[in-house]
Short mmCIF file of C-alpha atoms (C1' of nucleotides) in Angstrom, two decimals:
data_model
loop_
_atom_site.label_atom_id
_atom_site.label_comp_id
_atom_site.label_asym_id
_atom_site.label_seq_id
_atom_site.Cartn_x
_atom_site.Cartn_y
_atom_site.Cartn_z
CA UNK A 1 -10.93 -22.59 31.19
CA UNK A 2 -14.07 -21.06 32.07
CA UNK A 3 -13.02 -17.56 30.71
CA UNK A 4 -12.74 -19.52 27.17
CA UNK A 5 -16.33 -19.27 27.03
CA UNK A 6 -16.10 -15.71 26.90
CA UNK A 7 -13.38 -15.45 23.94
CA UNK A 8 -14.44 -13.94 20.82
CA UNK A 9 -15.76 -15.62 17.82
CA UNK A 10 -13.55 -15.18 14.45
CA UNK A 11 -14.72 -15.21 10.99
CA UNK A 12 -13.39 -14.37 7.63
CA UNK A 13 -15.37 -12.43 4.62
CA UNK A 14 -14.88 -12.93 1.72
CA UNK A 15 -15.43 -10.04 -0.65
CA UNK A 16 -15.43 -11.40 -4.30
CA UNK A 17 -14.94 -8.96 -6.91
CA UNK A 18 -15.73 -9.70 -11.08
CA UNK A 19 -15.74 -7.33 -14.17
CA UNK A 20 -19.29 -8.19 -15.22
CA UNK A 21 -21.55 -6.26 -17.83
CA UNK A 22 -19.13 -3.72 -18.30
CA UNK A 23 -19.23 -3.03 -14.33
CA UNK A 24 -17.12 -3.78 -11.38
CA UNK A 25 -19.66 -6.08 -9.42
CA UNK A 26 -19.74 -7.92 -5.83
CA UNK A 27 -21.14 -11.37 -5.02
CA UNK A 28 -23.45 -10.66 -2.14
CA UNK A 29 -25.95 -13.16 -0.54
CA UNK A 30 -28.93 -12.46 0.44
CA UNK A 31 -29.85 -13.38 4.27
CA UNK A 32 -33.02 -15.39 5.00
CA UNK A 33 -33.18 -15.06 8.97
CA UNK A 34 -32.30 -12.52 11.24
CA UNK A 35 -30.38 -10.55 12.06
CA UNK A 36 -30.31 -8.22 9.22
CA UNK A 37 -32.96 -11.10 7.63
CA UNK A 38 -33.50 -9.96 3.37
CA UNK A 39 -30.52 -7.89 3.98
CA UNK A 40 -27.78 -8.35 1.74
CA UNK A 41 -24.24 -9.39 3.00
CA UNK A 42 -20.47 -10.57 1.44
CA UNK A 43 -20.28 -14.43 2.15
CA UNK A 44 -18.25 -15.09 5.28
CA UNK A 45 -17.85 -18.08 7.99
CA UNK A 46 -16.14 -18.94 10.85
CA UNK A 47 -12.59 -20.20 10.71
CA UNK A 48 -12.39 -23.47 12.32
CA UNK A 49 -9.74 -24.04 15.13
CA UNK A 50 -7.39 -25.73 13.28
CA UNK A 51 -7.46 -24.21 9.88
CA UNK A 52 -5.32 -21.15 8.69
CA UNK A 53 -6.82 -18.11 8.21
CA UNK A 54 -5.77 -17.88 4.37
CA UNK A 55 -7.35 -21.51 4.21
CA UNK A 56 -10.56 -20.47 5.86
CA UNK A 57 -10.96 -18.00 3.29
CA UNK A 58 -10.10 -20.35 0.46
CA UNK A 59 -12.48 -22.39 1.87
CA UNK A 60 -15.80 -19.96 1.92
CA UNK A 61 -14.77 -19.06 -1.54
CA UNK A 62 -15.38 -22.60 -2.56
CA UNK A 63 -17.94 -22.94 -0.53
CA UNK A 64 -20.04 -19.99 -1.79
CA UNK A 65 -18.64 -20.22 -5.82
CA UNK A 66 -17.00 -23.51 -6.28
CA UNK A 67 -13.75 -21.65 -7.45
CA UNK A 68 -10.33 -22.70 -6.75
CA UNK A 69 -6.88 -22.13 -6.97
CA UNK A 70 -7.55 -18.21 -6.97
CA UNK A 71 -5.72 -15.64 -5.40
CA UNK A 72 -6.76 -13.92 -2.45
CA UNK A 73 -5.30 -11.10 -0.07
CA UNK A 74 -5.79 -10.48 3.31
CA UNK A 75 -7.60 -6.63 3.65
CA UNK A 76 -8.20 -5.76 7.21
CA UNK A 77 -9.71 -6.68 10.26
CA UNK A 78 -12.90 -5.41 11.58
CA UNK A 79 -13.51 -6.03 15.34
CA UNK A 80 -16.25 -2.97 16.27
CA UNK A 81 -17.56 -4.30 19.37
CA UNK A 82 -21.26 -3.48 18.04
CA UNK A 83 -20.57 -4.59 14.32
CA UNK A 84 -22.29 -7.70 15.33
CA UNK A 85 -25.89 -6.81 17.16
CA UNK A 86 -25.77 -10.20 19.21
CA UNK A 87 -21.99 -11.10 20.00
CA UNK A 88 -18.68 -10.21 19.68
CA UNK A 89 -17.62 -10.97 16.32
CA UNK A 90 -14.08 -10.17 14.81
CA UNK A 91 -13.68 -10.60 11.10
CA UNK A 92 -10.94 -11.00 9.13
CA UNK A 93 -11.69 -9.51 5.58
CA UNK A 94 -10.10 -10.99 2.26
CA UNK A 95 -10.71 -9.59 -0.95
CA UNK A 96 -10.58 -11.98 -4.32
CA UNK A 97 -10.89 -11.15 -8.29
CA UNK A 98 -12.64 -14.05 -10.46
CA UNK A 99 -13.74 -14.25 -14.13
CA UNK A 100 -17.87 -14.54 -13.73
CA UNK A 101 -18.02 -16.80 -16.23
CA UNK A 102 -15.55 -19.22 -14.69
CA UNK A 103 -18.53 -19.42 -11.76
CA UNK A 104 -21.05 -21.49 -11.42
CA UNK A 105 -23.03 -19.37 -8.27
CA UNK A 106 -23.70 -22.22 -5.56
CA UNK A 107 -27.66 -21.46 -5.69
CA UNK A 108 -28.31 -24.94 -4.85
CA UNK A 109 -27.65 -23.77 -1.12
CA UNK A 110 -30.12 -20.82 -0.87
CA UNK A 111 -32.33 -22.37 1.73
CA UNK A 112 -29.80 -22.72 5.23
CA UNK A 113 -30.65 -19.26 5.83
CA UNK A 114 -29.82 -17.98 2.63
CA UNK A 115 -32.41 -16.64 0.13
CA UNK A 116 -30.81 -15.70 -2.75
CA UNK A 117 -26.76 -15.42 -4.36
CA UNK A 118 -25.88 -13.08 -7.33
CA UNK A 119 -24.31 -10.30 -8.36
CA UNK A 120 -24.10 -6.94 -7.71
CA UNK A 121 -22.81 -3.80 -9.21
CA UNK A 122 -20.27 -1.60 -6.59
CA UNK A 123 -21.52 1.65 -7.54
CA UNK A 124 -25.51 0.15 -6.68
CA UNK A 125 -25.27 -1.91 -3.91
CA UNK A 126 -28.56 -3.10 -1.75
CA UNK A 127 -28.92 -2.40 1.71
CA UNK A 128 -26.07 -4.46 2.94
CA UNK A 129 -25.87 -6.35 6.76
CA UNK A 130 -23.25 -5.77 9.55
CA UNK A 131 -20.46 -3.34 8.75
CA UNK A 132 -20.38 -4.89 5.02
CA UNK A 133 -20.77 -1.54 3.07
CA UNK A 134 -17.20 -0.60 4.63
CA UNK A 135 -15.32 -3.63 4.10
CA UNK A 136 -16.66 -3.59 0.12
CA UNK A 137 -15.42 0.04 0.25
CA UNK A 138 -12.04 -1.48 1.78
CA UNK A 139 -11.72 -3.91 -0.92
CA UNK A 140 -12.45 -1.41 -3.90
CA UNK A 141 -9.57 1.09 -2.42
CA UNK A 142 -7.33 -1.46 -1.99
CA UNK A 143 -7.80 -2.90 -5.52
CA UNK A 144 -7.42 0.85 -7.10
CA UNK A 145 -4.18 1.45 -5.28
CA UNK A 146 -3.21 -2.50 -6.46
CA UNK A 147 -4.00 -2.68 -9.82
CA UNK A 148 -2.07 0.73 -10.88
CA UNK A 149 0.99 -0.75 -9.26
CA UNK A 150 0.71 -4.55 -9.90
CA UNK A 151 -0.57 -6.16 -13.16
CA UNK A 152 -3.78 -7.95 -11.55
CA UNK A 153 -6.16 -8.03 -14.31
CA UNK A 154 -5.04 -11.78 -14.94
CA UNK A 155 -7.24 -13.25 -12.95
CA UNK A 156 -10.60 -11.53 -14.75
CA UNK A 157 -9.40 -12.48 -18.05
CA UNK A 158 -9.39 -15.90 -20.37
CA UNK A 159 -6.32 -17.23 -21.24
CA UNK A 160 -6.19 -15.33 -24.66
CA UNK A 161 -7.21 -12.04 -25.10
CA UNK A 162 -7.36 -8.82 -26.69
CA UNK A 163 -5.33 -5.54 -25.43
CA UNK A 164 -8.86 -3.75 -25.66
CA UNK A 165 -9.88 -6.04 -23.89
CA UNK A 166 -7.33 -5.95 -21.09
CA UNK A 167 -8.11 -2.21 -21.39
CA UNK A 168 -11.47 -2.20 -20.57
CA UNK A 169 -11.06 -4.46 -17.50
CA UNK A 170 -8.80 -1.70 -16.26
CA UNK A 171 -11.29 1.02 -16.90
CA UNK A 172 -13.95 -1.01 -15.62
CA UNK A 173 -11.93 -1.41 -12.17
CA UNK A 174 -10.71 1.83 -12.15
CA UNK A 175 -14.18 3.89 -13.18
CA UNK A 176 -12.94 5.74 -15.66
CA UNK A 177 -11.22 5.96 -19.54
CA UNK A 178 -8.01 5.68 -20.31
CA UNK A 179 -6.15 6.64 -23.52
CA UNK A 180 -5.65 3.47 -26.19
CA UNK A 181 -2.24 4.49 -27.09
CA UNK A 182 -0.84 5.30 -23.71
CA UNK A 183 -2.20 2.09 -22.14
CA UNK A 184 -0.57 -0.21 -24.85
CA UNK A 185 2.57 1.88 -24.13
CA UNK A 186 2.45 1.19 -20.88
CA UNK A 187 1.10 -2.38 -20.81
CA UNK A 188 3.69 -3.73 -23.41
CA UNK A 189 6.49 -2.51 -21.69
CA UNK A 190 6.25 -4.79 -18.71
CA UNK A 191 7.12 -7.66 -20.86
CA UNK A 192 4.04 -9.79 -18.97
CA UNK A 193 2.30 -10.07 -22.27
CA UNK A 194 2.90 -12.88 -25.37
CA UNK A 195 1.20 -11.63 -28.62
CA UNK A 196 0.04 -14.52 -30.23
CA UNK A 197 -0.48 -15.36 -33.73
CA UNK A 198 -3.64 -15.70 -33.72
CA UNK A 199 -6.19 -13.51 -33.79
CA UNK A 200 -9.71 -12.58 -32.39
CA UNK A 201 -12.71 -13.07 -34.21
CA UNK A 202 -15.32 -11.72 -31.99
CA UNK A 203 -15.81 -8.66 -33.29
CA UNK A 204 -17.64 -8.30 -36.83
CA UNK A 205 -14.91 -6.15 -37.50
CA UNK A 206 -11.10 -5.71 -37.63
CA UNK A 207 -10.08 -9.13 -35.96
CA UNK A 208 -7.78 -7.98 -32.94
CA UNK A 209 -4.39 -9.67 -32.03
CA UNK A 210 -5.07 -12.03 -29.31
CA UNK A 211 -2.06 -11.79 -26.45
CA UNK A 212 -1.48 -14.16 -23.14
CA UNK A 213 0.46 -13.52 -20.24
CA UNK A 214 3.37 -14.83 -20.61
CA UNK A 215 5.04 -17.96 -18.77
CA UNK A 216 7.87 -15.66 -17.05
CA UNK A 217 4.50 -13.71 -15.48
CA UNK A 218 2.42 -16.40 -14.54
CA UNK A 219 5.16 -18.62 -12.64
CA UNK A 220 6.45 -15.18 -10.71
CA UNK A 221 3.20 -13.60 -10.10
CA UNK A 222 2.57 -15.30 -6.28
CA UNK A 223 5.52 -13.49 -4.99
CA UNK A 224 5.30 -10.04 -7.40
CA UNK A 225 1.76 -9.44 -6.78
CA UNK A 226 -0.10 -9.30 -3.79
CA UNK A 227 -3.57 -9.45 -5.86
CA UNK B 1 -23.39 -22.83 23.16
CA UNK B 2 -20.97 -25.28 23.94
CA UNK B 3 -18.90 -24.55 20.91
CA UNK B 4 -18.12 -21.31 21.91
CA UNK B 5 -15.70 -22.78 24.28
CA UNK B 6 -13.76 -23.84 21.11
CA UNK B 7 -13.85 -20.25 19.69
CA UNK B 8 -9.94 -19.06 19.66
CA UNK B 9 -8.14 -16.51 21.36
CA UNK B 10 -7.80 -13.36 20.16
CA UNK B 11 -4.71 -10.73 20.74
CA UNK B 12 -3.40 -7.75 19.64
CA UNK B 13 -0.08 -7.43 18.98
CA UNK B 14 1.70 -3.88 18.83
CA UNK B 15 5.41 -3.18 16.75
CA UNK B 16 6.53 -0.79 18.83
CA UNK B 17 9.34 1.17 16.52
CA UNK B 18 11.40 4.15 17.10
CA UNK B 19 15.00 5.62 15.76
CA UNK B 20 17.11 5.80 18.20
CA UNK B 21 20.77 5.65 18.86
CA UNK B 22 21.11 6.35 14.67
CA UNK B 23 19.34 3.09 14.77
CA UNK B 24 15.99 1.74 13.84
CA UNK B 25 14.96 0.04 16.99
CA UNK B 26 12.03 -1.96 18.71
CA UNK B 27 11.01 -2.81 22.26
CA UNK B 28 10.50 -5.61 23.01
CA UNK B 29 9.60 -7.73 26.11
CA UNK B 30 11.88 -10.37 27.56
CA UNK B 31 9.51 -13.75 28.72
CA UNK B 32 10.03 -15.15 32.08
CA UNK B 33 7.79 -17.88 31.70
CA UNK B 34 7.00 -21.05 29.90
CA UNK B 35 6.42 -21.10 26.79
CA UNK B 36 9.20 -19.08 25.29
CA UNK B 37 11.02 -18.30 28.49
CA UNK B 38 14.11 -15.85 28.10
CA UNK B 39 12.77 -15.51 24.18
CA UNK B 40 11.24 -11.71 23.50
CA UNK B 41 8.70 -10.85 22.16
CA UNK B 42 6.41 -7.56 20.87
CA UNK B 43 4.03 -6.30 23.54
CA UNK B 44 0.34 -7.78 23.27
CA UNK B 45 -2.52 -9.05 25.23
CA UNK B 46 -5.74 -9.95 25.12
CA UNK B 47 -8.72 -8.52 23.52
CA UNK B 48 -11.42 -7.20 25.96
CA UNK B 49 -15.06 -8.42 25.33
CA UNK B 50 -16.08 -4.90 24.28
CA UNK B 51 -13.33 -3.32 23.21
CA UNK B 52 -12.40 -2.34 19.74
CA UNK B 53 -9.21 -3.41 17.88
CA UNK B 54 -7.65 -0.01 17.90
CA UNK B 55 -8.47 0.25 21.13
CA UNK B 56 -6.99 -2.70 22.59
CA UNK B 57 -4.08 -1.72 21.13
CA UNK B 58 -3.42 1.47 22.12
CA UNK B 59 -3.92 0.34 25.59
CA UNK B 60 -1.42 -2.50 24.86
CA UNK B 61 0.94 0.40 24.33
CA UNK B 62 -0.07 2.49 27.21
CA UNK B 63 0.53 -0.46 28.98
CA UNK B 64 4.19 -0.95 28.30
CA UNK B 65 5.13 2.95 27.56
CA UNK B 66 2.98 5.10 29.16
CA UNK B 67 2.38 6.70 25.72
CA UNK B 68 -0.78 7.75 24.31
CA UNK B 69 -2.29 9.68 21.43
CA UNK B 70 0.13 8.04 19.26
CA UNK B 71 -1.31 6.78 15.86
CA UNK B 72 -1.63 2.78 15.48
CA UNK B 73 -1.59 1.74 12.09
CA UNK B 74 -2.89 -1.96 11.77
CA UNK B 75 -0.91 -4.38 10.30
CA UNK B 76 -1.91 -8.15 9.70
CA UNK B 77 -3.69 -10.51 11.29
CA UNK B 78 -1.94 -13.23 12.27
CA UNK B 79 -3.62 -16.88 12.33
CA UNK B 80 -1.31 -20.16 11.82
CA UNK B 81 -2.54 -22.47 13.83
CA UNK B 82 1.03 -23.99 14.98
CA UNK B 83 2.26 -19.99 15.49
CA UNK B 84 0.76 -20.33 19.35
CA UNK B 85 2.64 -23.96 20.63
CA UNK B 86 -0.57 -24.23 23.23
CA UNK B 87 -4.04 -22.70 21.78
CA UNK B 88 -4.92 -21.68 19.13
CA UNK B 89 -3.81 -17.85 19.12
CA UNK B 90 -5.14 -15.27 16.22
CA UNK B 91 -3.65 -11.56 16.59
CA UNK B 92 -4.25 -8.14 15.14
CA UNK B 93 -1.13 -6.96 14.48
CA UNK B 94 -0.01 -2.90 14.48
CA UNK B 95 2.15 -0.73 14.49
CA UNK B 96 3.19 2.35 16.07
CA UNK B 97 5.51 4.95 15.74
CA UNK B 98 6.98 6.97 18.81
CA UNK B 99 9.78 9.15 19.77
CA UNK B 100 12.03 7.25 22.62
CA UNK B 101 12.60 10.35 24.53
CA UNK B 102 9.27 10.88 25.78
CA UNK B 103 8.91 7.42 27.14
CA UNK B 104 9.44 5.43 30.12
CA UNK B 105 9.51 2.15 29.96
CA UNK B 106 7.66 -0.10 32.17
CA UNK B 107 10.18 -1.44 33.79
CA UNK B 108 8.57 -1.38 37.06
CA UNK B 109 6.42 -3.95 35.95
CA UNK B 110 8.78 -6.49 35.43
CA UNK B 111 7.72 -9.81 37.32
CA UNK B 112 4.61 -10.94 36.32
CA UNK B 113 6.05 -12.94 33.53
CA UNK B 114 8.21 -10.60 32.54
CA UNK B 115 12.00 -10.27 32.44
CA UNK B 116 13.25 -7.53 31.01
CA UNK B 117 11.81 -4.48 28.81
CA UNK B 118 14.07 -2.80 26.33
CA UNK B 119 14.92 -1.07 22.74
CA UNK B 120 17.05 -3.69 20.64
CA UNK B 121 17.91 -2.65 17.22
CA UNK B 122 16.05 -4.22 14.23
CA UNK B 123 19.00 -4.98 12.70
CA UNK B 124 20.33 -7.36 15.29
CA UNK B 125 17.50 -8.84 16.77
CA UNK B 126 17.86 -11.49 19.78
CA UNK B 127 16.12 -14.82 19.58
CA UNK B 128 12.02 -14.04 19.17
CA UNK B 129 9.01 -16.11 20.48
CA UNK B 130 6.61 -17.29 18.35
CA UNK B 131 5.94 -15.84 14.85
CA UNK B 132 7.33 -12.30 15.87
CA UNK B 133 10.17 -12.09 13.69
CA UNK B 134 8.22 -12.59 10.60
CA UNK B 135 5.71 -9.93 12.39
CA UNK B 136 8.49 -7.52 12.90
CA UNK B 137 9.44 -7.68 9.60
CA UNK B 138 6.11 -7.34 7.95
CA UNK B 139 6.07 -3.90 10.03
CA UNK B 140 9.71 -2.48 8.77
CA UNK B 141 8.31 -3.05 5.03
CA UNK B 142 5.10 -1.24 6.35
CA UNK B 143 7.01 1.78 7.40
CA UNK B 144 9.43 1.70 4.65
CA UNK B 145 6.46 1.26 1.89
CA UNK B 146 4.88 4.51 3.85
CA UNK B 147 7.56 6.67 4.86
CA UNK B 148 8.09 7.70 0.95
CA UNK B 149 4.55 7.97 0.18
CA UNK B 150 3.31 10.17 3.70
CA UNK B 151 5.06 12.20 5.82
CA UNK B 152 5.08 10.10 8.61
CA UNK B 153 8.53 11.11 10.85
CA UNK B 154 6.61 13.74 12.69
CA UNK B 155 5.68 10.66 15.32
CA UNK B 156 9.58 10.16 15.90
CA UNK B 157 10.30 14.24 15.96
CA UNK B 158 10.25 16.94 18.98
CA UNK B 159 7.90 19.99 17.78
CA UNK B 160 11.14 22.09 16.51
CA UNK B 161 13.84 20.17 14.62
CA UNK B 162 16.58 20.89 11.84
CA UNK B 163 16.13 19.60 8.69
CA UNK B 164 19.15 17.65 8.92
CA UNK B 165 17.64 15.95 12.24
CA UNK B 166 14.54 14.98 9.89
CA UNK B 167 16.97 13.98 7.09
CA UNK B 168 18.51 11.63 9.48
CA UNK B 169 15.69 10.16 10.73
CA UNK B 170 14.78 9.18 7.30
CA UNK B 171 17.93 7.87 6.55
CA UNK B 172 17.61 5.30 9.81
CA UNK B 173 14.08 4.24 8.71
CA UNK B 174 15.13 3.67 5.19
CA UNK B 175 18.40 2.38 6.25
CA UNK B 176 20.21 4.22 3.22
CA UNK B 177 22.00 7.65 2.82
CA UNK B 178 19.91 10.48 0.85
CA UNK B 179 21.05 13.37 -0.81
CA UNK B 180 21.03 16.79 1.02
CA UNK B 181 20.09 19.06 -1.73
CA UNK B 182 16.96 16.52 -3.39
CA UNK B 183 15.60 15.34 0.47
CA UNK B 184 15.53 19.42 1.29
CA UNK B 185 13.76 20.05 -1.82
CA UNK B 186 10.92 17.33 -1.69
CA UNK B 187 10.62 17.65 1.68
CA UNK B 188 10.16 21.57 1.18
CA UNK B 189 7.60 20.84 -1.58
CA UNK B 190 5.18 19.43 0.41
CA UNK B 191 4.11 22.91 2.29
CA UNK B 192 3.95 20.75 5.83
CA UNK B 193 6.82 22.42 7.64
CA UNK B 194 7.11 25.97 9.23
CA UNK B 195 10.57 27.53 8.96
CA UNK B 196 10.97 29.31 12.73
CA UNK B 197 12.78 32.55 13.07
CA UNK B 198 14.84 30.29 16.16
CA UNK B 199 17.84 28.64 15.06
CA UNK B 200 19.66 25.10 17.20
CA UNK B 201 22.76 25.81 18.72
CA UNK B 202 22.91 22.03 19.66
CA UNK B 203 25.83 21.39 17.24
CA UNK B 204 28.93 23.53 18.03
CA UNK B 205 29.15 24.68 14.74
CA UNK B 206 27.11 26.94 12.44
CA UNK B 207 23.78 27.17 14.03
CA UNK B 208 20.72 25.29 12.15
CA UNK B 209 17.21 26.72 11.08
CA UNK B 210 14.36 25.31 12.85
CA UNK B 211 11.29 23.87 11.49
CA UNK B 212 7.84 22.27 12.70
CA UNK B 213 5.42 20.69 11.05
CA UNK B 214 2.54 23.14 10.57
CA UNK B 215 -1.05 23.97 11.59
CA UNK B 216 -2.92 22.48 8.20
CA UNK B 217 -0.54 18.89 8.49
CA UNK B 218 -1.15 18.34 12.23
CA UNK B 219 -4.92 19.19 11.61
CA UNK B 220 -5.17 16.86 8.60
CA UNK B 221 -2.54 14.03 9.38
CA UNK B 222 -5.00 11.57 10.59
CA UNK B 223 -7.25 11.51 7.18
CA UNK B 224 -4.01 11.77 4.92
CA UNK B 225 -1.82 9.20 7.19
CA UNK B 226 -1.77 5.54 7.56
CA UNK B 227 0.90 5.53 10.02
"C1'" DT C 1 -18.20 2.16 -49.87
"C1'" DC C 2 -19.16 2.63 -45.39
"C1'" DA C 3 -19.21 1.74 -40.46
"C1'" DA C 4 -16.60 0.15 -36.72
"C1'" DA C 5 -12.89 -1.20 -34.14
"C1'" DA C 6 -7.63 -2.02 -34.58
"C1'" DG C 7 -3.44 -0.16 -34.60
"C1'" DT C 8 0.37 3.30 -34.35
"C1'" DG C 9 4.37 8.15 -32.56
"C1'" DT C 10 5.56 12.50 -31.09
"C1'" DT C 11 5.74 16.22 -27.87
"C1'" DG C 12 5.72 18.67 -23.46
"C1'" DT C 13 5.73 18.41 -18.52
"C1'" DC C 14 6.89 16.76 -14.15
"C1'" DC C 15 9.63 14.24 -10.96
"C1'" DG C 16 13.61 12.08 -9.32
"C1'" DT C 17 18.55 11.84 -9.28
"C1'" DA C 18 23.29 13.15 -9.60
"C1'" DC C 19 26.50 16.33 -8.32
"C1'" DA C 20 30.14 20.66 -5.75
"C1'" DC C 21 30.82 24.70 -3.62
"C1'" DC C 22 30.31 28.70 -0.26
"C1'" DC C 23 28.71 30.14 4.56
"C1'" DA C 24 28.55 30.80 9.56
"C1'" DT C 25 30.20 29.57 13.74
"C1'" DG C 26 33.11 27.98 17.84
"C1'" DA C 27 37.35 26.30 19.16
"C1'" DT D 1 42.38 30.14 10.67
"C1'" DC D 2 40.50 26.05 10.48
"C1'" DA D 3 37.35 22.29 11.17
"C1'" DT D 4 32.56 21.28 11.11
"C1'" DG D 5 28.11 21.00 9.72
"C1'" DG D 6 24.54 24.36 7.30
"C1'" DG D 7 22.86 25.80 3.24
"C1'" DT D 8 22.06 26.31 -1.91
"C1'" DG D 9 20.99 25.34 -7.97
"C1'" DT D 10 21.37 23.08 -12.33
"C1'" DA D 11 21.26 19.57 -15.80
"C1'" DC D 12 19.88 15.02 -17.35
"C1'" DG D 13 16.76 11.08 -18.04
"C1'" DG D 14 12.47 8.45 -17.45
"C1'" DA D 15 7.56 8.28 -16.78
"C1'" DC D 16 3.20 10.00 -17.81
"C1'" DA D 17 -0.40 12.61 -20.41
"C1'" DA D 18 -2.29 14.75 -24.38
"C1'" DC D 19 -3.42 14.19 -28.92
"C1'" DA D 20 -5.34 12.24 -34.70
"C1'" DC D 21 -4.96 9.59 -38.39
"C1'" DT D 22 -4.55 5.19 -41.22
"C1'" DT D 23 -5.75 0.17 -41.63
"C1'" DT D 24 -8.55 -3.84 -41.91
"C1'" DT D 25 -12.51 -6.16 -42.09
"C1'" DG D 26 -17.77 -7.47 -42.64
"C1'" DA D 27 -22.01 -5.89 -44.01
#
DNA sequence: TCAAAAGTGTTGTCCGTACACCCATGA
DNA sequence: TCATGGGTGTACGGACAACACTTTTGA
C-alpha cells in the first residue's frame, strides 16, 4: 500500500484545434503560477480514479470551452520522466476539432492559476510549458494524415455550407491551395454531401449553392472516422 | 499529499508478434495467480518512477525474450476503469515486431506467478485476461494498416532472405495470398533491398537469389518507420 | 458594364491489379 | 524426365494532377 504513494500521476491534454481567421489555430491557456508561470500551455487535468480516459478528456473540454458532444481521438502518450520539472507526470494526449464560433472561451475561470484563454495560430505559437510544443506538433500530423483519408472537416463547419467553403477549411488545415475543380471532383464523389436548394447569400456576389452532409454521413461517421 | 495515494497504476503493456509456423502468432504469458488464473495474457509490468514509456517497455520485452534493439511502436493507452477487476489499472500499450528464431523464451522464469510462456497463433487465441483481446486486436490492425504503407518485415527477416521468404511473410501478416509478379515489382521499387551474388539452396529445387535490406534503409528505418 | 466569386471537363500520368509461361535444379 | 519452386512482362482501369473559360450577381 505504501508503494501507492509512489505511483505516477495521470493526466489527459486536450489539444483543441479550430479554423479561425483563415488559420489553423490552438486554444492555449495561459499559466498564472509556476512552474512555467505566463507560459502558455494546451488545457489538461487529471483523470479521476473512476472516470474513463475518453471521459476525462470530454470532461476538460467542457471544462475549458463548454463544448459537448464533440469528437475526440486519443493521440499519444507522453511519459518523459523530466517532462514534468516537479513529479512524474504521464499524459495522455487527445486531439479535438471545434467550430470557434460554436465557443464561448470559459474566461470566467482565469484566476485559479490561470491568466488568460484564447486562441492561437499553429504556425505562431508562444512560448509553450512542459513538452506542449510536441504534442501540438503530434496533433497537427495526425490531423494532416486524417483529414486526406477521412472526411473530418464536419465538425469546423455549420450545418449548411458552401463547397468553397468546405475548400478552404481543407486548405486552411492542410497549409496549402488546392485546385477548385479537382476538389469538387473529389469531394462529390464520396456521396457525404446533400446540395440543397437553397443558396448562400453571403457573398455580394454570385450566391453559392449551399450543401450539408448528408444523413447516411452523419449517422456512420463514429465508426468511419476516427476524427 | 495524501491524494497521491489515490493516483492509479500505471503499466506498459507489450504485443509481442511474430510469423511463425506460416502463422501470425503472439506470446503470451499463462497466469498462475488470482485474478485471472490459468487466463493469458500480453507481457507487462509496471512503470518505474523514472523511467520513460519506451523504455519500460523495451525492458518489459527484454524481460520475457531476452531481445533487445527491437523497435516498439506505441499503441494505445488503455484506461477503463472496470478493465483491472482490483485497482484502477491505466497501460501504455505497444507493439513489437521480432523474428522467433532469435529468441528464447523465458521459460526459466516460470513460477513467480507465472505458468506457462508460449507463441499461440492470433487466429485461435485461448481465453485472455482482462482487456487483452481487444488490445491484441488493436495491434494486428496496427501492423496490417503499416505493413502496406512501410517496409516493416525486416524485424521478422534473417539479414539474407529470398524474395519469396519476404513474400510469405507478408502474406501471414496480411493473412491473404499476393501476386508473385506485382509483390516482386513494388517491393523492387522501393530501392531498400540488395540483390547478393549468393543464392539459397534451402529448397531442393532451383536455387533462390538472395537479398538484404540495404545500407541507406537500415540507416534511415527509424525516422521513416513506425513499427 | 465591370468586378468578383461560382461553376464546369478533358487529358496525361502513375499505380495497382490481373494474368501465364519458361527456367534451373535435384531426385 | 519430371516435379518443384524461381523468375519474368504486358495490358487494363481508377485515381490524381494540371489546366481556362463561361455564368451569375451586386455595385
Amino acid at each position: 500500500m505504501y508503494q501507492e504513494t509512489k505511483t505516477h500521476e495521470v493526466t489527459v491534454d486536450v489539444v483543441i484545434l479550430t479554423v479561425r481567421n483563415k488559420k489553423l489555430q490552438v486554444l492555449l491557456i495561459q499559466r498564472g503560477q509556476e512552474p512555467f508561470m505566463d507560459k502558455w500551455a494546451i488545457p489538461g487535468g487529471f483523470i479521476r480514479l473512476s472516470e474513463d480516459l475518453d471521459a476525462a478528456a470530454e470532461r476538460v473540454l467542457e471544462e475549458k470551452t463548454h463544448v459537448k458532444n464533440v469528437h475526440l481521438s486519443q493521440l499519444h502518450t507522453f511519459g518523459n520522466p523530466t517532462r514534468y520539472p516537479k513529479s512524474r507526470v504521464i499524459t495522455v494526449a487527445y486531439c479535438a476539432l471545434i467550430r470557434s464560433d460554436e465557443l464561448e472561451l470559459a474566461s470566467a475561470e482565469t484566476g485559479m492559476g490561470i491568466k488568460d484563454i484564447k486562441w492561437h495560430s499553429v504556425y505562431n505559437l508562444p512560448p509553450l510549458a512542459y513538452d506542449h510544443k510536441e504534442i501540438i506538433s503530434h496533433a497537427i500530423t495526425y490531423l494532416r494524415e486524417n483529414v486526406e483519408q477521412k472526411p473530418v472537416a464536419f465538425q469546423l463547419l455549420p450545418k449548411k455550407f458552401t463547397l468553397t467553403q468546405l475548400q478552404k477549411t481543407y486548405e486552411m488545415i492542410l497549409n496549402k491551395e488546392l485546385d477548385k475543380r479537382n476538389f469538387r471532383k473529389k469531394i462529390l464523389s464520396y456521396i457525404i454531401l446533400t446540395e440543397l436548394t437553397e443558396v448562400s447569400k453571403e457573398g455580394s456576389k454570385r450566391p453559392a449553392r449551399l450543401y450539408s452532409f448528408n444523413k447516411f454521413f452523419l449517422d456512420n461517421r463514429q465508426s468511419k472516422t476516427n476524427l
